[in-house]
mmCIF file of C-alpha atoms and ligand atoms in Angstrom:
data_model
loop_
_atom_site.group_PDB
_atom_site.id
_atom_site.type_symbol
_atom_site.label_atom_id
_atom_site.label_comp_id
_atom_site.label_asym_id
_atom_site.label_seq_id
_atom_site.Cartn_x
_atom_site.Cartn_y
_atom_site.Cartn_z
ATOM 1 C CA UNK H 1 -25.703 58.998 -115.073
ATOM 2 C CA UNK H 2 -23.981 59.786 -112.427
ATOM 3 C CA UNK H 3 -22.254 57.577 -110.053
ATOM 4 C CA UNK H 4 -25.056 56.464 -107.111
ATOM 5 C CA UNK H 5 -22.526 57.195 -104.572
ATOM 6 C CA UNK H 6 -23.990 55.169 -101.396
ATOM 7 C CA UNK H 7 -22.345 55.758 -98.653
ATOM 8 C CA UNK H 8 -21.866 52.832 -96.164
ATOM 9 C CA UNK H 9 -23.799 55.196 -93.580
ATOM 10 C CA UNK H 10 -26.845 55.772 -95.836
ATOM 11 C CA UNK H 11 -25.911 51.763 -96.352
ATOM 12 C CA UNK H 12 -26.775 50.791 -92.475
ATOM 13 C CA UNK H 13 -29.628 53.728 -92.349
ATOM 14 C CA UNK H 14 -31.552 51.707 -94.819
ATOM 15 C CA UNK H 15 -30.807 48.381 -93.837
ATOM 16 C CA UNK H 16 -31.956 49.806 -90.178
ATOM 17 C CA UNK H 17 -34.998 50.609 -91.772
ATOM 18 C CA UNK H 18 -36.143 47.557 -92.443
ATOM 19 C CA UNK H 19 -35.837 46.656 -89.206
ATOM 20 C CA UNK H 20 -39.973 48.244 -87.459
ATOM 21 C CA UNK H 21 -38.230 48.425 -83.653
ATOM 22 C CA UNK H 22 -35.252 49.831 -85.004
ATOM 23 C CA UNK H 23 -34.155 52.936 -83.225
ATOM 24 C CA UNK H 24 -31.088 54.264 -85.125
ATOM 25 C CA UNK H 25 -28.862 52.904 -82.307
ATOM 26 C CA UNK H 26 -27.216 50.609 -84.297
ATOM 27 C CA UNK H 27 -26.878 53.175 -87.326
ATOM 28 C CA UNK H 28 -25.367 55.203 -84.802
ATOM 29 C CA UNK H 29 -22.898 53.068 -83.515
ATOM 30 C CA UNK H 30 -21.771 51.474 -87.416
ATOM 31 C CA UNK H 31 -21.303 55.458 -88.220
ATOM 32 C CA UNK H 32 -18.590 55.344 -85.203
ATOM 33 C CA UNK H 33 -16.921 52.443 -86.593
ATOM 34 C CA UNK H 34 -16.737 54.599 -90.013
ATOM 35 C CA UNK H 35 -15.331 57.050 -87.935
ATOM 36 C CA UNK H 36 -12.908 55.448 -86.334
ATOM 37 C CA UNK H 37 -12.259 53.660 -90.073
ATOM 38 C CA UNK H 38 -11.521 56.942 -91.264
ATOM 39 C CA UNK H 39 -8.945 57.768 -88.820
ATOM 40 C CA UNK H 40 -6.865 54.863 -88.865
ATOM 41 C CA UNK H 41 -6.553 54.969 -92.544
ATOM 42 C CA UNK H 42 -5.257 58.052 -92.376
ATOM 43 C CA UNK H 43 -2.238 56.871 -89.558
ATOM 44 C CA UNK H 44 -1.935 54.030 -91.370
ATOM 45 C CA UNK H 45 -0.843 55.704 -94.446
ATOM 46 C CA UNK H 46 1.449 57.952 -92.790
ATOM 47 C CA UNK H 47 3.234 55.047 -91.121
ATOM 48 C CA UNK H 48 6.188 54.816 -93.193
ATOM 49 C CA UNK H 49 6.653 58.490 -93.004
ATOM 50 C CA UNK H 50 6.049 59.393 -89.533
ATOM 51 C CA UNK H 51 8.793 58.033 -86.857
ATOM 52 C CA UNK H 52 6.409 58.480 -83.947
ATOM 53 C CA UNK H 53 3.999 56.028 -84.980
ATOM 54 C CA UNK H 54 5.797 53.009 -85.921
ATOM 55 C CA UNK H 55 7.850 50.622 -84.359
ATOM 56 C CA UNK H 56 7.093 49.056 -80.707
ATOM 57 C CA UNK H 57 5.658 50.871 -77.640
ATOM 58 C CA UNK H 58 7.691 48.910 -75.091
ATOM 59 C CA UNK H 59 4.643 47.100 -73.878
ATOM 60 C CA UNK H 60 3.402 43.391 -74.299
ATOM 61 C CA UNK H 61 0.535 42.570 -74.489
ATOM 62 C CA UNK H 62 -2.504 40.346 -73.004
ATOM 63 C CA UNK H 63 -0.977 37.524 -76.196
ATOM 64 C CA UNK H 64 2.544 38.065 -75.188
ATOM 65 C CA UNK H 65 3.174 39.693 -78.504
ATOM 66 C CA UNK H 66 5.341 42.980 -78.582
ATOM 67 C CA UNK H 67 2.217 46.142 -78.977
ATOM 68 C CA UNK H 68 3.233 48.293 -81.854
ATOM 69 C CA UNK H 69 2.821 51.892 -81.714
ATOM 70 C CA UNK H 70 0.099 51.798 -83.960
ATOM 71 C CA UNK H 71 -1.877 48.877 -82.450
ATOM 72 C CA UNK H 72 -1.985 50.987 -79.345
ATOM 73 C CA UNK H 73 -3.183 54.039 -81.389
ATOM 74 C CA UNK H 74 -5.386 51.889 -82.995
ATOM 75 C CA UNK H 75 -7.109 50.147 -79.727
ATOM 76 C CA UNK H 76 -7.057 53.166 -78.050
ATOM 77 C CA UNK H 77 -9.274 55.701 -80.815
ATOM 78 C CA UNK H 78 -11.499 52.712 -80.959
ATOM 79 C CA UNK H 79 -11.834 52.519 -77.278
ATOM 80 C CA UNK H 80 -12.317 56.879 -77.096
ATOM 81 C CA UNK H 81 -14.531 56.470 -79.675
ATOM 82 C CA UNK H 82 -17.330 53.741 -78.881
ATOM 83 C CA UNK H 83 -16.749 53.928 -74.812
ATOM 84 C CA UNK H 84 -17.980 57.479 -75.424
ATOM 85 C CA UNK H 85 -21.078 56.604 -77.838
ATOM 86 C CA UNK H 86 -23.549 56.003 -75.639
ATOM 87 C CA UNK H 87 -24.828 52.745 -77.300
ATOM 88 C CA UNK H 88 -22.374 50.485 -75.838
ATOM 89 C CA UNK H 89 -21.403 48.971 -72.096
ATOM 90 C CA UNK H 90 -18.356 46.813 -72.479
ATOM 91 C CA UNK H 91 -15.759 46.161 -75.620
ATOM 92 C CA UNK H 92 -13.082 43.824 -75.352
ATOM 93 C CA UNK H 93 -10.014 43.999 -77.289
ATOM 94 C CA UNK H 94 -6.792 41.381 -78.355
ATOM 95 C CA UNK H 95 -5.231 44.480 -76.311
ATOM 96 C CA UNK H 96 -6.867 44.591 -73.544
ATOM 97 C CA UNK H 97 -6.965 41.639 -71.013
ATOM 98 C CA UNK H 98 -9.610 42.532 -69.641
ATOM 99 C CA UNK H 99 -13.300 44.050 -70.705
ATOM 100 C CA UNK H 100 -13.246 48.508 -71.029
ATOM 101 C CA UNK H 101 -15.933 49.687 -69.763
ATOM 102 C CA UNK H 102 -16.763 53.850 -70.264
ATOM 103 C CA UNK H 103 -18.325 56.045 -67.554
ATOM 104 C CA UNK H 104 -21.227 55.051 -65.772
ATOM 105 C CA UNK H 105 -24.493 56.570 -68.136
ATOM 106 C CA UNK H 106 -22.881 54.194 -71.019
ATOM 107 C CA UNK H 107 -24.354 51.226 -69.094
ATOM 108 C CA UNK H 108 -27.260 51.457 -70.685
ATOM 109 C CA UNK H 109 -25.781 50.449 -74.043
ATOM 110 C CA UNK H 110 -27.625 47.895 -75.716
ATOM 111 C CA UNK H 111 -24.720 46.750 -77.254
ATOM 112 C CA UNK H 112 -20.645 45.006 -76.612
ATOM 113 C CA UNK H 113 -18.015 45.288 -78.968
ATOM 114 C CA UNK H 114 -15.007 42.863 -79.706
ATOM 115 C CA UNK H 115 -12.457 44.244 -82.267
ATOM 116 C CA UNK H 116 -8.831 42.909 -83.223
ATOM 117 C CA UNK H 117 -8.036 46.655 -83.620
ATOM 118 C CA UNK H 118 -4.629 45.898 -86.017
ATOM 119 C CA UNK H 119 -4.967 42.332 -87.271
ATOM 120 C CA UNK H 120 -1.566 42.102 -88.479
ATOM 121 C CA UNK H 121 0.468 44.438 -87.443
ATOM 122 C CA UNK H 122 3.581 43.154 -87.319
ATOM 123 C CA UNK H 123 3.378 43.724 -91.287
ATOM 124 C CA UNK H 124 3.047 47.644 -91.058
ATOM 125 C CA UNK H 125 6.962 48.325 -91.596
ATOM 126 C CA UNK H 126 7.022 46.218 -95.032
ATOM 127 C CA UNK H 127 4.255 47.997 -96.289
ATOM 128 C CA UNK H 128 1.580 44.568 -96.314
ATOM 129 C CA UNK H 129 -1.967 44.858 -96.178
ATOM 130 C CA UNK H 130 -3.631 44.672 -92.738
ATOM 131 C CA UNK H 131 -6.883 45.604 -90.790
ATOM 132 C CA UNK H 132 -9.354 45.502 -88.152
ATOM 133 C CA UNK H 133 -11.649 43.442 -86.852
ATOM 134 C CA UNK H 134 -14.751 44.100 -85.732
ATOM 135 C CA UNK H 135 -18.401 41.944 -83.608
ATOM 136 C CA UNK H 136 -21.077 43.538 -82.205
ATOM 137 C CA UNK H 137 -23.165 41.155 -79.844
ATOM 138 C CA UNK H 138 -26.439 42.669 -78.354
ATOM 139 C CA UNK H 139 -26.033 42.899 -74.580
ATOM 140 C CA UNK H 140 -27.499 39.983 -72.544
ATOM 141 C CA UNK H 141 -27.523 41.701 -68.747
ATOM 142 C CA UNK H 142 -29.876 44.027 -67.486
ATOM 143 C CA UNK H 143 -29.552 47.406 -69.242
ATOM 144 C CA UNK H 144 -28.014 50.119 -66.646
ATOM 145 C CA UNK H 145 -25.795 47.110 -64.733
ATOM 146 C CA UNK H 146 -22.079 47.660 -65.942
ATOM 147 C CA UNK H 147 -21.537 45.380 -69.218
ATOM 148 C CA UNK H 148 -20.264 41.767 -67.863
ATOM 149 C CA UNK H 149 -18.114 38.872 -69.183
ATOM 150 C CA UNK H 150 -21.524 37.483 -70.034
ATOM 151 C CA UNK H 151 -22.148 39.258 -72.294
ATOM 152 C CA UNK H 152 -19.099 38.812 -74.594
ATOM 153 C CA UNK H 153 -19.225 35.039 -74.021
ATOM 154 C CA UNK H 154 -22.537 33.939 -76.563
ATOM 155 C CA UNK H 155 -22.146 31.698 -79.092
ATOM 156 C CA UNK H 156 -21.021 33.841 -82.758
ATOM 157 C CA UNK H 157 -24.281 32.632 -83.837
ATOM 158 C CA UNK H 158 -25.896 35.535 -81.658
ATOM 159 C CA UNK H 159 -23.447 38.587 -83.037
ATOM 160 C CA UNK H 160 -26.019 41.276 -84.687
ATOM 161 C CA UNK H 161 -23.239 42.631 -87.005
ATOM 162 C CA UNK H 162 -19.373 41.757 -87.401
ATOM 163 C CA UNK H 163 -16.989 42.951 -90.350
ATOM 164 C CA UNK H 164 -13.352 44.046 -91.282
ATOM 165 C CA UNK H 165 -11.659 47.374 -92.266
ATOM 166 C CA UNK H 166 -8.895 46.729 -95.082
ATOM 167 C CA UNK H 167 -6.527 49.273 -94.799
ATOM 168 C CA UNK H 168 -4.418 48.033 -98.184
ATOM 169 C CA UNK H 169 -3.937 49.474 -102.098
ATOM 170 C CA UNK H 170 -7.288 51.135 -101.387
ATOM 171 C CA UNK H 171 -9.397 51.037 -97.702
ATOM 172 C CA UNK H 172 -11.999 48.708 -97.392
ATOM 173 C CA UNK H 173 -15.154 48.447 -95.378
ATOM 174 C CA UNK H 174 -16.638 45.167 -95.320
ATOM 175 C CA UNK H 175 -19.937 44.252 -93.016
ATOM 176 C CA UNK H 176 -22.457 42.343 -92.367
ATOM 177 C CA UNK H 177 -25.156 42.607 -90.225
ATOM 178 C CA UNK H 178 -27.209 38.990 -91.242
ATOM 179 C CA UNK H 179 -28.404 39.878 -94.720
ATOM 180 C CA UNK H 180 -25.582 39.520 -96.650
ATOM 181 C CA UNK H 181 -21.791 41.063 -97.448
ATOM 182 C CA UNK H 182 -21.218 44.342 -98.224
ATOM 183 C CA UNK H 183 -17.694 46.326 -99.251
ATOM 184 C CA UNK H 184 -17.975 49.966 -99.506
ATOM 185 C CA UNK H 185 -14.306 51.933 -100.952
ATOM 186 C CA UNK H 186 -12.652 54.775 -98.868
ATOM 187 C CA UNK H 187 -13.015 57.764 -101.461
ATOM 188 C CA UNK H 188 -10.277 59.863 -99.117
ATOM 189 C CA UNK H 189 -10.919 62.566 -101.646
ATOM 190 C CA UNK H 190 -14.937 62.964 -100.277
ATOM 191 C CA UNK H 191 -14.193 61.253 -97.217
ATOM 192 C CA UNK H 192 -16.703 58.734 -97.564
ATOM 193 C CA UNK H 193 -16.925 55.085 -97.785
ATOM 194 C CA UNK H 194 -18.678 53.950 -100.800
ATOM 195 C CA UNK H 195 -20.486 51.034 -102.118
ATOM 196 C CA UNK H 196 -18.203 49.217 -104.234
ATOM 197 C CA UNK H 197 -19.114 45.363 -103.684
ATOM 198 C CA UNK H 198 -22.649 45.060 -102.880
ATOM 199 C CA UNK H 199 -23.573 41.260 -101.666
ATOM 200 C CA UNK H 200 -20.368 39.519 -102.275
ATOM 201 C CA UNK H 201 -21.143 35.588 -102.450
ATOM 202 C CA UNK H 202 -17.460 33.733 -102.598
ATOM 203 C CA UNK H 203 -17.272 32.192 -106.015
ATOM 204 C CA UNK H 204 -18.372 28.672 -106.611
ATOM 205 C CA UNK H 205 -14.449 27.444 -107.292
ATOM 206 C CA UNK H 206 -11.918 27.064 -104.931
ATOM 207 C CA UNK H 207 -8.820 27.810 -106.056
ATOM 208 C CA UNK H 208 -6.775 29.256 -103.142
ATOM 209 C CA UNK H 209 -5.587 27.613 -99.952
ATOM 210 C CA UNK H 210 -3.847 29.665 -97.533
ATOM 211 C CA UNK H 211 -1.936 28.476 -94.793
ATOM 212 C CA UNK H 212 1.871 28.665 -93.279
ATOM 213 C CA UNK H 213 2.964 25.505 -94.191
ATOM 214 C CA UNK H 214 6.243 25.899 -92.249
ATOM 215 C CA UNK H 215 4.394 24.230 -89.717
ATOM 216 C CA UNK H 216 3.944 20.730 -91.674
ATOM 217 C CA UNK H 217 5.449 18.999 -89.920
ATOM 218 C CA UNK H 218 3.341 20.167 -86.510
ATOM 219 C CA UNK H 219 0.007 18.934 -88.663
ATOM 220 C CA UNK H 220 -2.053 16.526 -87.590
ATOM 221 C CA UNK H 221 -2.568 13.823 -89.992
ATOM 222 C CA UNK H 222 -5.810 15.138 -91.482
ATOM 223 C CA UNK H 223 -4.987 18.569 -92.297
ATOM 224 C CA UNK H 224 -1.682 17.447 -93.661
ATOM 225 C CA UNK H 225 -3.516 15.225 -96.265
ATOM 226 C CA UNK H 226 -5.469 17.397 -97.155
ATOM 227 C CA UNK H 227 -3.639 20.397 -98.236
ATOM 228 C CA UNK H 228 -1.549 17.752 -100.243
ATOM 229 C CA UNK H 229 -4.986 17.040 -101.569
ATOM 230 C CA UNK H 230 -4.825 20.478 -102.572
ATOM 231 C CA UNK H 231 -1.107 20.370 -104.467
ATOM 232 C CA UNK H 232 -2.584 17.219 -106.056
ATOM 233 C CA UNK H 233 -0.028 15.252 -103.963
ATOM 234 C CA UNK H 234 -2.658 12.590 -102.285
ATOM 235 C CA UNK H 235 -1.969 9.072 -102.353
ATOM 236 C CA UNK H 236 -4.444 7.020 -104.291
ATOM 237 C CA UNK H 237 -5.495 5.624 -100.174
ATOM 238 C CA UNK H 238 -7.465 9.278 -99.749
ATOM 239 C CA UNK H 239 -8.918 10.464 -102.848
ATOM 240 C CA UNK H 240 -10.527 7.086 -103.147
ATOM 241 C CA UNK H 241 -12.005 7.046 -99.749
ATOM 242 C CA UNK H 242 -13.947 10.493 -100.494
ATOM 243 C CA UNK H 243 -15.288 10.178 -103.800
ATOM 244 C CA UNK H 244 -12.062 10.821 -105.568
ATOM 245 C CA UNK H 245 -12.947 14.432 -104.975
ATOM 246 C CA UNK H 246 -9.002 14.922 -106.478
ATOM 247 C CA UNK H 247 -8.515 18.176 -108.298
ATOM 248 C CA UNK H 248 -7.470 18.399 -111.791
ATOM 249 C CA UNK H 249 -4.444 20.675 -110.993
ATOM 250 C CA UNK H 250 -2.868 22.292 -107.754
ATOM 251 C CA UNK H 251 -4.719 25.375 -105.898
ATOM 252 C CA UNK H 252 -2.448 27.991 -105.864
ATOM 253 C CA UNK H 253 -0.517 28.751 -102.880
ATOM 254 C CA UNK H 254 -1.225 32.676 -101.280
ATOM 255 C CA UNK H 255 -0.645 32.924 -97.847
ATOM 256 C CA UNK H 256 0.440 36.964 -96.816
ATOM 257 C CA UNK H 257 0.046 36.310 -92.967
ATOM 258 C CA UNK H 258 -2.637 39.207 -92.518
ATOM 259 C CA UNK H 259 -5.564 37.329 -92.013
ATOM 260 C CA UNK H 260 -7.737 40.115 -92.850
ATOM 261 C CA UNK H 261 -5.972 41.023 -96.358
ATOM 262 C CA UNK H 262 -5.569 36.626 -96.637
ATOM 263 C CA UNK H 263 -9.344 36.583 -96.384
ATOM 264 C CA UNK H 264 -10.505 39.328 -97.992
ATOM 265 C CA UNK H 265 -8.476 38.080 -101.499
ATOM 266 C CA UNK H 266 -10.367 34.392 -100.751
ATOM 267 C CA UNK H 267 -13.502 35.700 -100.611
ATOM 268 C CA UNK H 268 -13.169 37.991 -103.381
ATOM 269 C CA UNK H 269 -11.633 35.175 -105.672
ATOM 270 C CA UNK H 270 -13.030 31.562 -104.100
ATOM 271 C CA UNK H 271 -10.687 30.158 -101.468
ATOM 272 C CA UNK H 272 -10.095 28.522 -97.893
ATOM 273 C CA UNK H 273 -8.000 30.035 -95.029
ATOM 274 C CA UNK H 274 -6.014 27.572 -93.120
ATOM 275 C CA UNK H 275 -5.004 28.286 -89.525
ATOM 276 C CA UNK H 276 -4.821 24.505 -87.892
ATOM 277 C CA UNK H 277 -3.660 23.492 -84.109
ATOM 278 C CA UNK H 278 -1.219 21.374 -83.684
ATOM 279 C CA UNK H 279 0.153 18.529 -81.372
ATOM 280 C CA UNK H 280 2.261 21.465 -79.404
ATOM 281 C CA UNK H 281 -0.747 24.000 -80.028
ATOM 282 C CA UNK H 282 -3.947 22.576 -80.522
ATOM 283 C CA UNK H 283 -6.488 25.566 -80.352
ATOM 284 C CA UNK H 284 -3.799 27.689 -82.974
ATOM 285 C CA UNK H 285 -3.353 30.774 -82.809
ATOM 286 C CA UNK H 286 -5.841 32.619 -84.015
ATOM 287 C CA UNK H 287 -8.809 33.799 -81.046
ATOM 288 C CA UNK H 288 -12.476 32.430 -81.591
ATOM 289 C CA UNK H 289 -14.216 36.096 -80.312
ATOM 290 C CA UNK H 290 -12.614 38.523 -81.709
ATOM 291 C CA UNK H 291 -10.818 37.385 -85.182
ATOM 292 C CA UNK H 292 -12.624 33.268 -86.207
ATOM 293 C CA UNK H 293 -16.491 34.556 -84.937
ATOM 294 C CA UNK H 294 -15.857 37.400 -87.175
ATOM 295 C CA UNK H 295 -15.049 36.316 -90.414
ATOM 296 C CA UNK H 296 -17.079 32.835 -89.723
ATOM 297 C CA UNK H 297 -20.200 35.560 -89.638
ATOM 298 C CA UNK H 298 -19.479 37.366 -93.490
ATOM 299 C CA UNK H 299 -17.869 33.990 -94.397
ATOM 300 C CA UNK H 300 -21.012 32.165 -93.966
ATOM 301 C CA UNK H 301 -23.258 35.188 -94.751
ATOM 302 C CA UNK H 302 -20.766 35.374 -98.163
ATOM 303 C CA UNK H 303 -22.056 31.676 -98.891
ATOM 304 C CA UNK H 304 -18.663 29.862 -97.649
ATOM 305 C CA UNK H 305 -18.658 28.131 -94.437
ATOM 306 C CA UNK H 306 -16.315 28.639 -91.192
ATOM 307 C CA UNK H 307 -15.061 25.419 -88.406
ATOM 308 C CA UNK H 308 -12.945 23.963 -85.780
ATOM 309 C CA UNK H 309 -12.121 21.009 -87.631
ATOM 310 C CA UNK H 310 -15.252 19.355 -86.480
ATOM 311 C CA UNK H 311 -17.973 22.148 -86.350
ATOM 312 C CA UNK H 312 -19.466 25.620 -87.246
ATOM 313 C CA UNK H 313 -16.872 28.057 -85.638
ATOM 314 C CA UNK H 314 -20.284 29.780 -84.608
ATOM 315 C CA UNK H 315 -21.880 27.095 -82.921
ATOM 316 C CA UNK H 316 -18.498 26.776 -79.813
ATOM 317 C CA UNK H 317 -19.971 28.523 -76.917
ATOM 318 C CA UNK H 318 -16.670 30.736 -75.680
ATOM 319 C CA UNK H 319 -15.717 29.811 -72.273
ATOM 320 C CA UNK H 320 -12.979 32.315 -72.162
ATOM 321 C CA UNK H 321 -12.049 36.144 -73.635
ATOM 322 C CA UNK H 322 -9.169 35.336 -75.089
ATOM 323 C CA UNK H 323 -9.527 31.356 -76.310
ATOM 324 C CA UNK H 324 -8.147 30.091 -79.738
ATOM 325 C CA UNK H 325 -9.183 28.021 -81.724
ATOM 326 C CA UNK H 326 -8.253 26.209 -85.161
ATOM 327 C CA UNK H 327 -9.726 28.315 -88.566
ATOM 328 C CA UNK H 328 -10.687 26.731 -91.327
ATOM 329 C CA UNK H 329 -12.641 28.771 -93.495
ATOM 330 C CA UNK H 330 -13.674 29.227 -97.512
ATOM 331 C CA UNK H 331 -15.417 27.460 -99.372
ATOM 332 C CA UNK H 332 -18.365 24.981 -97.759
ATOM 333 C CA UNK H 333 -17.529 22.052 -100.151
ATOM 334 C CA UNK H 334 -13.900 22.709 -99.103
ATOM 335 C CA UNK H 335 -14.308 23.119 -95.440
ATOM 336 C CA UNK H 336 -16.752 20.299 -95.435
ATOM 337 C CA UNK H 337 -14.440 18.019 -97.206
ATOM 338 C CA UNK H 338 -11.384 18.986 -94.527
ATOM 339 C CA UNK H 339 -13.563 18.440 -92.101
ATOM 340 C CA UNK H 340 -13.703 14.469 -93.342
ATOM 341 C CA UNK H 341 -10.050 14.433 -93.620
ATOM 342 C CA UNK H 342 -9.947 14.867 -89.946
ATOM 343 C CA UNK H 343 -12.567 12.885 -89.135
ATOM 344 C CA UNK H 344 -11.168 9.616 -90.864
ATOM 345 C CA UNK H 345 -7.180 10.805 -89.878
ATOM 346 C CA UNK H 346 -7.496 12.346 -86.698
ATOM 347 C CA UNK H 347 -10.435 11.687 -84.586
ATOM 348 C CA UNK H 348 -8.737 8.685 -83.731
ATOM 349 C CA UNK H 349 -6.485 10.176 -82.004
ATOM 350 C CA UNK H 350 -6.649 12.899 -79.380
ATOM 351 C CA UNK H 351 -9.146 15.893 -80.726
ATOM 352 C CA UNK H 352 -7.469 18.756 -81.577
ATOM 353 C CA UNK H 353 -8.164 21.825 -80.522
ATOM 354 C CA UNK H 354 -11.887 20.763 -80.462
HETATM 355 P P1 P6P Q 401 1.817 32.663 -88.610
HETATM 356 C C1 P6P Q 401 -0.791 38.607 -87.475
HETATM 357 O O1 P6P Q 401 0.349 37.879 -86.814
HETATM 358 C C2 P6P Q 401 -2.339 36.899 -87.625
HETATM 359 O O2 P6P Q 401 -2.472 37.190 -86.425
HETATM 360 C C3 P6P Q 401 -2.868 36.548 -88.466
HETATM 361 O O3 P6P Q 401 -3.228 38.178 -89.147
HETATM 362 C C4 P6P Q 401 -2.656 35.894 -89.595
HETATM 363 O O4 P6P Q 401 -3.419 35.182 -90.190
HETATM 364 C C5 P6P Q 401 -1.453 34.611 -88.658
HETATM 365 O O5 P6P Q 401 -1.454 35.588 -87.151
HETATM 366 C C6 P6P Q 401 -0.336 34.699 -89.008
HETATM 367 O O6 P6P Q 401 0.245 33.811 -88.232
HETATM 368 O O7 P6P Q 401 2.670 32.308 -87.502
HETATM 369 O O8 P6P Q 401 1.510 32.410 -90.155
HETATM 370 O O9 P6P Q 401 3.235 34.517 -88.478
#
């Protein structure tokens, strides 16, 4: 039988038909994100060949990071396409300090979108995989008014869809709208994302831990002891305190320094990703609204968990658009074990990042 070419647009449309009240606006909004992904794919895949899109713009973003031309290009493209989609009353991005609104006619837009337009972009010149991350809420302010900050500062539990595009050896788009996690691989010869990973489930076994171990000396004791356990280096007093949850052999250490790539590998193979807070930076580096929340929605829908060390990421009530948060995500039993280590060894100290 000929391959069943289920495009992402058709998949989203079929999912949408499950909701009688669906108007097709969400499907249309997602198709705009798919279009943006295809264009960024094109630019990323020629980055090494065309000078004007690699390198730095000379600007510094709200994060205090030097902005790369491809970062800016991706941000501008998402903003332009979504602004004129008619479905989005406002957007927020890692690259923009404040909300971004479109022409007044889009005040009727039902949704707000948060973006990390090109995460891991410092890896572009080394041809390491990078990714775009998106998160979609229904607005909470009345239609017709301009989108407002309160439309964004909703717990991740309220997300209606989230996902990422990974620009790697192939370009893959992964999304969830609350009914499982589905992956689509771009076939450049036909210009479509084709269903390649239906209903992704995190494997039972957690065989990988992903963390930047150069920060080990700045971690709290609980995080340090958990990572030692991943390497079968735990001290006797550790293992016994957690029902002997010791490992037969060490997990593999895999860390690319590009979160979307690390996340996608762990999602498919089974693993835990850690970006802890430290005593100097208790909230760590990663952002709640457009990095932690969307990835937490995906990993929970795939059967895993995402925590800040004390509670589920998706239950955190956001206070600021660009707030950082410690992030631990992967196999549920590993995340819960890590929370136990933090409870056992860190909560006697000042709470780290929570
Ligand atoms: P570090 C990339 O800059 C990023 O935002 C994530 O994609 C990645 O997981 C993390 O930072 C890497 O940070 O401190 O390990 O270099």
